[in-house]
Every structure is written in C-alpha cells, then in structure tokens.
mmCIF file of C-alpha atoms (C1' of nucleotides) in Angstrom:
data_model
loop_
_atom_site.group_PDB
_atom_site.id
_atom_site.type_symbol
_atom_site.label_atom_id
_atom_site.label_comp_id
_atom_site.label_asym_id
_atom_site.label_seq_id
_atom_site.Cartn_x
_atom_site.Cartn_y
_atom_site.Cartn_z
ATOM 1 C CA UNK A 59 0.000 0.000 0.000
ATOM 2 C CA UNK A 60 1.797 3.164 -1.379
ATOM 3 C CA UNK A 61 -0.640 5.198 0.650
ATOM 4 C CA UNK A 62 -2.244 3.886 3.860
ATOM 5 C CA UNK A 63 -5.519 4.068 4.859
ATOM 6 C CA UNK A 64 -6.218 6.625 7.810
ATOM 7 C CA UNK A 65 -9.052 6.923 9.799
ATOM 8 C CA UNK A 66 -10.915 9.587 10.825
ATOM 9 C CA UNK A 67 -8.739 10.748 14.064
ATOM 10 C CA UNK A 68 -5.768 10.049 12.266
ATOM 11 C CA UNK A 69 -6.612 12.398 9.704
ATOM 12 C CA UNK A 70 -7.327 15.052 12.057
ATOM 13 C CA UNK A 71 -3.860 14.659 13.472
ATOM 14 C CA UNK A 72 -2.485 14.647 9.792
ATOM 15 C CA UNK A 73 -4.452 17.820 9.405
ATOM 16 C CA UNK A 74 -2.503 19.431 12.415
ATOM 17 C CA UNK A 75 0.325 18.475 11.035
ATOM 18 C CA UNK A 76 -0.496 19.662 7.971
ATOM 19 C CA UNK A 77 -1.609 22.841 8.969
ATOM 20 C CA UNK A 78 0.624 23.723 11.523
ATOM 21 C CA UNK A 79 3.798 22.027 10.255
ATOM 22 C CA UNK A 80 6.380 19.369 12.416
ATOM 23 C CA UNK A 81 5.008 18.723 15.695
ATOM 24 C CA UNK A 82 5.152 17.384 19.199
ATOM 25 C CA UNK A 83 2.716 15.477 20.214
ATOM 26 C CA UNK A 84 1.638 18.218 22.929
ATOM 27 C CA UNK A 85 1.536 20.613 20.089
ATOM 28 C CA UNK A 86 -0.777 18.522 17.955
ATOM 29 C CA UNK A 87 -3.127 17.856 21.229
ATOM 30 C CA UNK A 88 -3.358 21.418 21.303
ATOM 31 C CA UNK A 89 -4.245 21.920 18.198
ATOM 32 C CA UNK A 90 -7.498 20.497 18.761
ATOM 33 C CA UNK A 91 -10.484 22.576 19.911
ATOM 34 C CA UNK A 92 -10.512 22.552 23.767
ATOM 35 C CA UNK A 93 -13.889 21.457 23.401
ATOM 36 C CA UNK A 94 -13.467 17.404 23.107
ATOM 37 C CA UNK A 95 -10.062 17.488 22.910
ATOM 38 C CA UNK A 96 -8.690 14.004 22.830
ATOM 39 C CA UNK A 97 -6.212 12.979 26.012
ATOM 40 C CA UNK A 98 -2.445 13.617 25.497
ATOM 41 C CA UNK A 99 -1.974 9.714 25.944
ATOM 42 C CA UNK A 100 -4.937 9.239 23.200
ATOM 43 C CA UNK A 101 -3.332 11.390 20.862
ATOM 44 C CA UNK A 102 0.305 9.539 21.219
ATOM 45 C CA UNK A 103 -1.510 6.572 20.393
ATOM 46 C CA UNK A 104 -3.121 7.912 17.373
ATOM 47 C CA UNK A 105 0.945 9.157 16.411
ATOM 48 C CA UNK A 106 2.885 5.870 16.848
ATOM 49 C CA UNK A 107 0.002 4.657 15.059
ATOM 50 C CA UNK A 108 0.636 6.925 12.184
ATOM 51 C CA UNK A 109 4.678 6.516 12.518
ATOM 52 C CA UNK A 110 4.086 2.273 11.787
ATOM 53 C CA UNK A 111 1.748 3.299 8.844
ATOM 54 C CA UNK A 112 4.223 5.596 7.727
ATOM 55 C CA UNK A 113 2.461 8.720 7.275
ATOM 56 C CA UNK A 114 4.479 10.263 9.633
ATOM 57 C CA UNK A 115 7.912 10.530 10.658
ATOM 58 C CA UNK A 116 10.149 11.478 13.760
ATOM 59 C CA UNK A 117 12.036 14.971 12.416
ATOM 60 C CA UNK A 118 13.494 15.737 15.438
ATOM 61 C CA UNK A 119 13.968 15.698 18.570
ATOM 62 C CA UNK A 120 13.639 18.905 21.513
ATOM 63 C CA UNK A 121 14.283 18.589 24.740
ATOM 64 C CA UNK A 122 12.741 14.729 25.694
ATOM 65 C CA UNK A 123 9.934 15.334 22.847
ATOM 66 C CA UNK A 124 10.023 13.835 19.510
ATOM 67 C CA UNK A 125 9.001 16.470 16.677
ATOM 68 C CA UNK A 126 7.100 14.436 14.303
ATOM 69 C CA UNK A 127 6.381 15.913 10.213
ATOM 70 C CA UNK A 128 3.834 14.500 7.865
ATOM 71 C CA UNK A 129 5.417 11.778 5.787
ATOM 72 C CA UNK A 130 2.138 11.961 3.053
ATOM 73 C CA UNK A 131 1.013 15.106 1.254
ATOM 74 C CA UNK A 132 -2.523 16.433 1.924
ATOM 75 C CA UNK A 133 -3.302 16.369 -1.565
ATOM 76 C CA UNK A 134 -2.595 12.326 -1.369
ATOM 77 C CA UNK A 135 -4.525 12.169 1.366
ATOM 78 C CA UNK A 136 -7.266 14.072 0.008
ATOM 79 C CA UNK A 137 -7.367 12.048 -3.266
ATOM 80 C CA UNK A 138 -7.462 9.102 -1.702
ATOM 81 C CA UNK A 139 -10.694 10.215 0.305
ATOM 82 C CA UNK A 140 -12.595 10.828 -2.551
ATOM 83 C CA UNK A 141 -11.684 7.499 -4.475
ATOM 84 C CA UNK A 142 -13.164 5.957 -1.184
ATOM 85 C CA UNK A 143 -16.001 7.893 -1.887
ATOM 86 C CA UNK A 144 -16.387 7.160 -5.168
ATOM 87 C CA UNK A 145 -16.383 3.628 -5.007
ATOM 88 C CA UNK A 146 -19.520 3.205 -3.016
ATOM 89 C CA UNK A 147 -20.940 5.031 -6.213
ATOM 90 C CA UNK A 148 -19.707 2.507 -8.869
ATOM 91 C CA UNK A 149 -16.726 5.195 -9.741
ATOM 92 C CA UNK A 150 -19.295 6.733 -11.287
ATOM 93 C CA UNK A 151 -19.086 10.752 -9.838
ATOM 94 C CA UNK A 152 -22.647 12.157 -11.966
ATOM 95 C CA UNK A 153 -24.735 10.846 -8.561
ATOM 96 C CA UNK A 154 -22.120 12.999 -6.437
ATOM 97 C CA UNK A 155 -22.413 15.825 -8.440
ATOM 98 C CA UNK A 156 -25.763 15.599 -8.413
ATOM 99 C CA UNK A 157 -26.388 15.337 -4.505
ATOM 100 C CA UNK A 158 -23.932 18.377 -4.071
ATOM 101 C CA UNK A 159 -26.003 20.463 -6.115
ATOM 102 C CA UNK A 160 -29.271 19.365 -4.169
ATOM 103 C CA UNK A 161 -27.944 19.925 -0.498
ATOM 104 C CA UNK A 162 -27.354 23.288 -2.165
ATOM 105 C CA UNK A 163 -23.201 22.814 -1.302
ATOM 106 C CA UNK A 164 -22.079 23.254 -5.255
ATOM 107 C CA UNK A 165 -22.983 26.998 -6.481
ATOM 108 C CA UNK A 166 -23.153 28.362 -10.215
ATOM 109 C CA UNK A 167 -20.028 29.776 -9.288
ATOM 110 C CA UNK A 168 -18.261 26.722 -8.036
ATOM 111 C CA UNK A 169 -19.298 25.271 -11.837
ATOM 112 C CA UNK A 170 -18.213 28.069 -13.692
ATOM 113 C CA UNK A 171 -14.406 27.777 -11.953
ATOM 114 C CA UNK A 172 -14.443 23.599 -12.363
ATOM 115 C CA UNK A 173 -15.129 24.858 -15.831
ATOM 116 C CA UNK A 174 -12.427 27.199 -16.481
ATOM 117 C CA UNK A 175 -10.204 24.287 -14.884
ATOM 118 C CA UNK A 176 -11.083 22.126 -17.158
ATOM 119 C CA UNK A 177 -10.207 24.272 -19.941
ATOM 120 C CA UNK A 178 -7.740 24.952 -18.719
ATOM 121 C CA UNK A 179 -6.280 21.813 -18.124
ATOM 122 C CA UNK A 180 -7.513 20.577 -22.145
ATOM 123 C CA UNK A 181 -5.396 22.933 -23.413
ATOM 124 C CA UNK A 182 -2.642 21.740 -21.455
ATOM 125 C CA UNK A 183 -3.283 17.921 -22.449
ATOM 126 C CA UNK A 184 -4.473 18.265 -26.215
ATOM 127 C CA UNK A 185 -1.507 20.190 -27.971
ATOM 128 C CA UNK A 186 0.980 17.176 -26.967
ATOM 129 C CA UNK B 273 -30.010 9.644 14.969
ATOM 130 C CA UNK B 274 -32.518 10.033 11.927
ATOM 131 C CA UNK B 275 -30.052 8.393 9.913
ATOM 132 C CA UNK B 276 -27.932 5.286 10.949
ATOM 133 C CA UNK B 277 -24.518 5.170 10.364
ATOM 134 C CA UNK B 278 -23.178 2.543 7.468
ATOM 135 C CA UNK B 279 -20.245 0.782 7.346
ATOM 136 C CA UNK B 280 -18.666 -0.648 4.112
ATOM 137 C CA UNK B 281 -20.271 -3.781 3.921
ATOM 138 C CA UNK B 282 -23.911 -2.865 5.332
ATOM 139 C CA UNK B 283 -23.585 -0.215 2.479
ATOM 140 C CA UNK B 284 -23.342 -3.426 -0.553
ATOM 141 C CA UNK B 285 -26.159 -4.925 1.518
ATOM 142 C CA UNK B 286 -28.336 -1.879 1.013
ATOM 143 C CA UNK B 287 -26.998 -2.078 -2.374
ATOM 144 C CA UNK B 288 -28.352 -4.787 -3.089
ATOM 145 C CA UNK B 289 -31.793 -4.328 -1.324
ATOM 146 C CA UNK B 290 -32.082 -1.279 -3.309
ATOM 147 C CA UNK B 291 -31.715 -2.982 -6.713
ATOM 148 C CA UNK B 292 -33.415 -5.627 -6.063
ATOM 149 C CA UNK B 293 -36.168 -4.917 -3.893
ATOM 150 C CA UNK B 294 -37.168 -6.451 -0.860
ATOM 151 C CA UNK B 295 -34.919 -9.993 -0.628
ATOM 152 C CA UNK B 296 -34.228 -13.056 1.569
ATOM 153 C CA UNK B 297 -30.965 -13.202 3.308
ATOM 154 C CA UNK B 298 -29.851 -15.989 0.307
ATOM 155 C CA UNK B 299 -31.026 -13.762 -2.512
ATOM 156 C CA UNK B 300 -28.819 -10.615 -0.820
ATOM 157 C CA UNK B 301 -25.895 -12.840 -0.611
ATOM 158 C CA UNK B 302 -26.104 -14.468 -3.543
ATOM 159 C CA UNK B 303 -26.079 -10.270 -5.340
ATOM 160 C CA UNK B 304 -22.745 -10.365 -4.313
ATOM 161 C CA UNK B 305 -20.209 -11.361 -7.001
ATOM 162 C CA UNK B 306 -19.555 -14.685 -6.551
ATOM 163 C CA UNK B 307 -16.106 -13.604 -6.403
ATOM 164 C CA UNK B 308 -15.147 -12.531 -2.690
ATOM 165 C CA UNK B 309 -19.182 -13.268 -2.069
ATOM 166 C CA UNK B 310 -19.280 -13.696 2.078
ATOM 167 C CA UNK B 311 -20.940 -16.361 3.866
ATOM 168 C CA UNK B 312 -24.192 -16.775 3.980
ATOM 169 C CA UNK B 313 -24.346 -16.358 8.225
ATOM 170 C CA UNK B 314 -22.180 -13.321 7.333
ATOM 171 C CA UNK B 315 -24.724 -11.952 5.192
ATOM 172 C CA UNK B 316 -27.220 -12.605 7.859
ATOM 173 C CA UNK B 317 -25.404 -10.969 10.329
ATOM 174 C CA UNK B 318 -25.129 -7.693 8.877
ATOM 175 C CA UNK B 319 -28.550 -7.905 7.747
ATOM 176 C CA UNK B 320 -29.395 -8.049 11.604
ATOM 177 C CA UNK B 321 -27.308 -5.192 12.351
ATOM 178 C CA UNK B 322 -28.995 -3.312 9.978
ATOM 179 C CA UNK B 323 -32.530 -4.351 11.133
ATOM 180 C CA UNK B 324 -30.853 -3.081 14.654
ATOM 181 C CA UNK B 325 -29.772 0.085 13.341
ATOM 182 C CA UNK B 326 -33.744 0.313 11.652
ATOM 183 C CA UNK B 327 -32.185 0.843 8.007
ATOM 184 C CA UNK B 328 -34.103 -2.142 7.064
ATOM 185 C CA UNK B 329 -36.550 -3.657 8.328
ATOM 186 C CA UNK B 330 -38.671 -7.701 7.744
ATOM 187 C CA UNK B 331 -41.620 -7.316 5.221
ATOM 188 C CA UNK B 332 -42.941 -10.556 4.835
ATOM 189 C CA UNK B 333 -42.192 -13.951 5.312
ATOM 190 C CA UNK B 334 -41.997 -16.765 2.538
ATOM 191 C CA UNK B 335 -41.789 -20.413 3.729
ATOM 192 C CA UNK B 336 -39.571 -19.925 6.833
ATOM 193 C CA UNK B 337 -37.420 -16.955 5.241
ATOM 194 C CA UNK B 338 -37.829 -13.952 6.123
ATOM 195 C CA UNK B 339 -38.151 -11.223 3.483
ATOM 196 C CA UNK B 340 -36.219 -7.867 4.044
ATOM 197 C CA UNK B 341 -37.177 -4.767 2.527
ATOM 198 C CA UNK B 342 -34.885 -1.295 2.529
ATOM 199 C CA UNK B 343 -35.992 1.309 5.124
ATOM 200 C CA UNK B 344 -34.087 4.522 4.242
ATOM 201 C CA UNK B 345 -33.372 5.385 0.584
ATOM 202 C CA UNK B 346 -30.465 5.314 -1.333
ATOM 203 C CA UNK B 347 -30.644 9.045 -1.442
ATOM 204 C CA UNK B 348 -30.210 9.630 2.384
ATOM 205 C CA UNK B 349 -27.598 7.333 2.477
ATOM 206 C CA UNK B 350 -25.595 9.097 -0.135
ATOM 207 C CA UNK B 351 -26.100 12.058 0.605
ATOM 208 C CA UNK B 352 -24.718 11.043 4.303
ATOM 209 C CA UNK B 353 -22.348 9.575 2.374
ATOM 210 C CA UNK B 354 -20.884 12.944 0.834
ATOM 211 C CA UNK B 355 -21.786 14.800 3.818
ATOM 212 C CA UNK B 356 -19.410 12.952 5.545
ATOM 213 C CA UNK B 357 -16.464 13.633 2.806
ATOM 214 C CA UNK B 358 -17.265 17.130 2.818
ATOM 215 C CA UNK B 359 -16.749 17.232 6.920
ATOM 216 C CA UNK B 360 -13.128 15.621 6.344
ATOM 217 C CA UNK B 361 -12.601 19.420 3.954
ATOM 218 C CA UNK B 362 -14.246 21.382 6.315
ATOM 219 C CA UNK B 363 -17.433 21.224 4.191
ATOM 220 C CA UNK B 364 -15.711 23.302 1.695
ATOM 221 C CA UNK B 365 -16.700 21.693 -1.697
ATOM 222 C CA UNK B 366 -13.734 23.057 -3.548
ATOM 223 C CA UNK B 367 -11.241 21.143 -3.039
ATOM 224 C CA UNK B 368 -13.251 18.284 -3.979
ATOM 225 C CA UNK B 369 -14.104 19.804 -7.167
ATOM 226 C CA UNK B 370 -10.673 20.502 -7.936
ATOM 227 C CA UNK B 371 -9.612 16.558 -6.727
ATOM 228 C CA UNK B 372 -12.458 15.292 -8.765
ATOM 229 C CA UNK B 373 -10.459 17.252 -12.261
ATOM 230 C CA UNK B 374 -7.306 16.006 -11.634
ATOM 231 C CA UNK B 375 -8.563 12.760 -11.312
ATOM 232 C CA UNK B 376 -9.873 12.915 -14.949
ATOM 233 C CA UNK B 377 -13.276 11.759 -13.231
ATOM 234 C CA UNK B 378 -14.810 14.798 -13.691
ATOM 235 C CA UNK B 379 -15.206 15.890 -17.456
ATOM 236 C CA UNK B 380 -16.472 18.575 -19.377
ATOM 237 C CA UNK B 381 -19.549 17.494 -19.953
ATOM 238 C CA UNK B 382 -20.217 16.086 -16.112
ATOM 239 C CA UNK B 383 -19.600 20.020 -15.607
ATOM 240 C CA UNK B 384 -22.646 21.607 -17.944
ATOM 241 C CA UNK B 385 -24.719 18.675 -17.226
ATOM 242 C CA UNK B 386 -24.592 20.668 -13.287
ATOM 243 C CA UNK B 387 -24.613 23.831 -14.646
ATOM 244 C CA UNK B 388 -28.244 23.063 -16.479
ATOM 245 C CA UNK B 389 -29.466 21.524 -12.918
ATOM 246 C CA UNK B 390 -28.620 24.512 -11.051
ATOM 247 C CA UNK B 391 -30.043 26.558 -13.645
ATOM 248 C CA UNK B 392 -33.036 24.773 -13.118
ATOM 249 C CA UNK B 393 -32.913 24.570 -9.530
ATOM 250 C CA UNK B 394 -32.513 28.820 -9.454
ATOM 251 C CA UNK B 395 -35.779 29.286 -11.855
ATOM 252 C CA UNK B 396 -37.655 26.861 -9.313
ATOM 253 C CA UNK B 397 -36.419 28.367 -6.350
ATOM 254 C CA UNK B 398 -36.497 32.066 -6.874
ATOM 255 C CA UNK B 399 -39.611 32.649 -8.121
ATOM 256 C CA UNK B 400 -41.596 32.444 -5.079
ATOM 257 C "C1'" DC C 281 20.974 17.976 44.140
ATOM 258 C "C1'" DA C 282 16.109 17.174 45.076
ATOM 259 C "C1'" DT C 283 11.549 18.096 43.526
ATOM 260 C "C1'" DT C 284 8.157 18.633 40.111
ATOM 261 C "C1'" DG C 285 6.287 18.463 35.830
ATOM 262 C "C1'" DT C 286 6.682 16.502 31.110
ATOM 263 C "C1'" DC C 287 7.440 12.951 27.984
ATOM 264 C "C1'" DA C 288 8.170 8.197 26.081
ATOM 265 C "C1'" DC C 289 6.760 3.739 26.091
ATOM 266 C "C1'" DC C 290 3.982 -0.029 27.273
ATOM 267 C "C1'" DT C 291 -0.324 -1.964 28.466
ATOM 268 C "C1'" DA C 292 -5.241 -2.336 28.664
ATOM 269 C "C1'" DC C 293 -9.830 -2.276 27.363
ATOM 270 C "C1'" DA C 294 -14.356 -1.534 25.278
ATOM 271 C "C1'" DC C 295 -16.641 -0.994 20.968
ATOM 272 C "C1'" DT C 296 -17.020 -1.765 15.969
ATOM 273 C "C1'" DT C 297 -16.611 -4.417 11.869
ATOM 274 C "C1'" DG C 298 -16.094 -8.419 9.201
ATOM 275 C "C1'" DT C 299 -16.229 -13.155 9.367
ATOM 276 C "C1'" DA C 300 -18.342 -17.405 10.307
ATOM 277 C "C1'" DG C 301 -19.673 -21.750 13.066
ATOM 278 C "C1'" DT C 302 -23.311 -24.352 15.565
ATOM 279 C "C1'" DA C 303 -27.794 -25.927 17.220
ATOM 280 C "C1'" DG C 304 -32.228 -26.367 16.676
ATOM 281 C "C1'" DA C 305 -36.576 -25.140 14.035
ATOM 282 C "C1'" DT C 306 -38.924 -25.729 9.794
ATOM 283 C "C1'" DC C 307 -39.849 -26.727 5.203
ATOM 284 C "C1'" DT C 308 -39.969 -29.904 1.332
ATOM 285 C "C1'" DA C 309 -39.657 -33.780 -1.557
ATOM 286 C "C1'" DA C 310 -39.624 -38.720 -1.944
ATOM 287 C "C1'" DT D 219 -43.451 -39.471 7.455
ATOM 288 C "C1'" DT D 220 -38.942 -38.913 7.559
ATOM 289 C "C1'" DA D 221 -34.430 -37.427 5.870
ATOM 290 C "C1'" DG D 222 -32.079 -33.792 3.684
ATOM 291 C "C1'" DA D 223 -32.066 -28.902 2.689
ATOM 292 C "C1'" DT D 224 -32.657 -24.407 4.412
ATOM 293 C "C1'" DC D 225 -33.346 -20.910 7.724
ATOM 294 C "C1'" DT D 226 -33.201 -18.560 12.158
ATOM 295 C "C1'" DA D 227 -31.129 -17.276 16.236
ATOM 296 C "C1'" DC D 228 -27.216 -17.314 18.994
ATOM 297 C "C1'" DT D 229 -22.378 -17.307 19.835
ATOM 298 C "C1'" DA D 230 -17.512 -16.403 18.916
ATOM 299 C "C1'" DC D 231 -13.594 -14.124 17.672
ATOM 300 C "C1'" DA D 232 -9.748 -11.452 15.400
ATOM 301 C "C1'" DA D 233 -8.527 -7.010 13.615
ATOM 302 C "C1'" DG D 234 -9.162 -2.217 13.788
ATOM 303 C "C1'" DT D 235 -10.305 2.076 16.341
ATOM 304 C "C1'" DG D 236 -10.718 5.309 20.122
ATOM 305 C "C1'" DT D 237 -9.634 6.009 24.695
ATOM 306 C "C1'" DA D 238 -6.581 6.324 28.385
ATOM 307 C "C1'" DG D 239 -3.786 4.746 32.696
ATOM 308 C "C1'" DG D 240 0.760 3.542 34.722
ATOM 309 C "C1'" DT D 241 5.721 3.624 35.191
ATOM 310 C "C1'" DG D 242 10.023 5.098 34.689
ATOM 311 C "C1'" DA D 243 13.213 8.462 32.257
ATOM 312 C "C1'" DC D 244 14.494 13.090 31.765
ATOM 313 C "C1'" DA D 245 14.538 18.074 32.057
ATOM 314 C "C1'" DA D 246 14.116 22.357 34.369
ATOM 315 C "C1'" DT D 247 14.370 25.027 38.494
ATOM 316 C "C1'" DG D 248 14.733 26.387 43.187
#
DNA sequence: CATTGTCACCTACACTTGTAGTAGATCTAA
DNA sequence: TTAGATCTACTACAAGTGTAGGTGACAATG
C-alpha cells in the first residue's frame, strides 16, 4: 500500500500536522479545539500509530519530545478520500455531483471555476 | 439519529436491497459477485445489524425466510455519504471539485450537465 | 541535588466491523 | 413421514479504532 488508509482521528492529526507544520505530540493535542479534545496519551496513540503506517515521521527531537512531520502530502490524502467515496458510487461521480447540487453545497459559481479548470487543463493535455 | 450510520459492507447490503427490492438473506448474498461473495451467516449478520440500526426492516415472510425490505433510501444514504467527505474538507466543496479534475473523473460534460441543474434549480427556487 | 512536571513507552480495554460456526426449528420432496 | 435442505437465532472471535492509565526516564528550576 503506497498510501495507507487513515481513519478519521488520524486524519485530524495529519491535518494538524499539515496545517501547523512538524510537531510534538503536545503541540498537535493542542491543536485540537478545547472542546473534546482528545487525552495527550490518546493522541500519542493515534501518532505511533501513524509513525508504523508511515504517514508520519520522527524529524526531530527537543528537549525529551520527539518532533514528528507529515510523511504523506494532503493532496494524497485528500485524493485518496474521494476514491473511497467514489467507489460506493460505482466510480461513477454524476450521482455525487448531483447530490452536491441538491444539499445546495455546489454553487453556479463553483461550476463556472471547475469549468475554467477544465479548460484549462484541455489545453494543457491536447496540444501534446 | 434520523439516519444510521453505514459501514462498508452494510452499504453493498443496502446495495443490493435497493436494486433488487425487498430480498431473503440468500437472494442478498447471492447479489454479491460470486467472487469474494461472504458467507451466507455473514450476510445474515449484517442484515441483523442493519434491522438493529432500523435501516431495514422484515416485510414478509416466505416459507420460513424472512423477506427484508430497505428502510431509508439510497438518497439519504448518499447524501450522508458525501456529507461525511465534505466534513473531512471542512465542508468546503472546492477542493473536492478541484480533486475530482485532476482525477480525470470529472469531465467537461459532467460540468454543464450541473450547470443546467442549477439553472433549473434557481428558476424553481427564486420565483416564489 | 532534590523536587516537580513533562514525555516516552507499554499496556489495557471496550466498541465496531467483518467473518463465520453451531444448534435447533422448519420446510420440502420422496 | 422422515431425511435432507434451508433458515433462524445465537455465539464467537480477530482485527481495527478510540480512549486512556501507569511507570520510569528526563529536564528544568529552586
């Protein structure tokens, strides 16, 4: 498995680490709203579990504390989310465009800029 | 909770109620592929979770079988289904868009299709 | 240097998910 | 009517996930 699969706590430590760059573990548990905020212990957990997946690593080390950085970009992450997703549709993503339109999420607007992507993009890919 | 959570498996089991119509715990197992098709006890398990968790519920009963019938639709389950995604990107529906064109999965085509149903959505909705 | 707080590391545990076996009820065909 | 097929209902269990406690090492500070 090139990319592993992380679940939903996991991702919201990735996302600390994404967001707020390398790490202690202290630093990520205090990244999360103080409002249900996991215990330090739980959140250790969640990073050794990450460090055997590999999709993190140890950087670094201050004081006692290991400084850990994200070993898998967002963007791989993110992909990989919506595959998932995709799947349980038959790969097929008209049926997720279409309930994204109903629950009112996808605007005119966001249309008009997947179109200008796409374009965008066909220019790129045609003239080879 | 209006709607019950799904996992993976209880999803291809609603899958196949959905297609199908109401079904016996043999005719939902034998919808799976017979490749990687689970056990028929397997089946039945799930099939009591979900009767537990009120997505389905018993219709009918033919001989000593009992006939199982879907009892949330395929739309509220997907559209739990992309709620869910959207939470992982902070309900922000960009990114997806923009994962969904890199992937290739969303074309062109996929793009005016949604800009006619919002069109038609706005001339419903504003009026009023 | 002794105390206090922090961290690493290990262990534990309950709940979920996928997987299936077994025992006994019931149907069905000969 | 009885033996085999089929089903239900119950039980079990390993892997994965979220949660956290305990113990000893280490650092910082008076």
């Amino acid at each position: 498995m090139t990319l592993p699969k992380l679940t939903k706590l996991e991702h919201q430590i990735m996302e600390a680490l994404w967001n707020r760059g390398a790490s202690s573990v202290r630093e990520i548990q205090e990244a999360f709203p103080e409002k249900d905020r996991p215990a330090y212990t739980t959140v250790q957990t969640m990073v050794y579990r990450l460090e055997a997946k590999k999709a993190i690593k140890r950087v670094k080390k201050i004081g006692n504390a290991h400084v850990f950085a994200a070993a898998i970009s967002r963007s791989a992450a993110q992909r990989r989310l919506i595959d998932e997703l995709l799947s349980f549709f038959g790969g097929r993503i008209q049926p997720v465009v279409a309930h994204l339109i109903e629950s009112g999420k996808l605007t005119l607007d966001d249309v008009d800029e997947a179109k200008r992507a796409l374009r965008k993009l066909a220019r790129k890919d045609k003239p080879k």
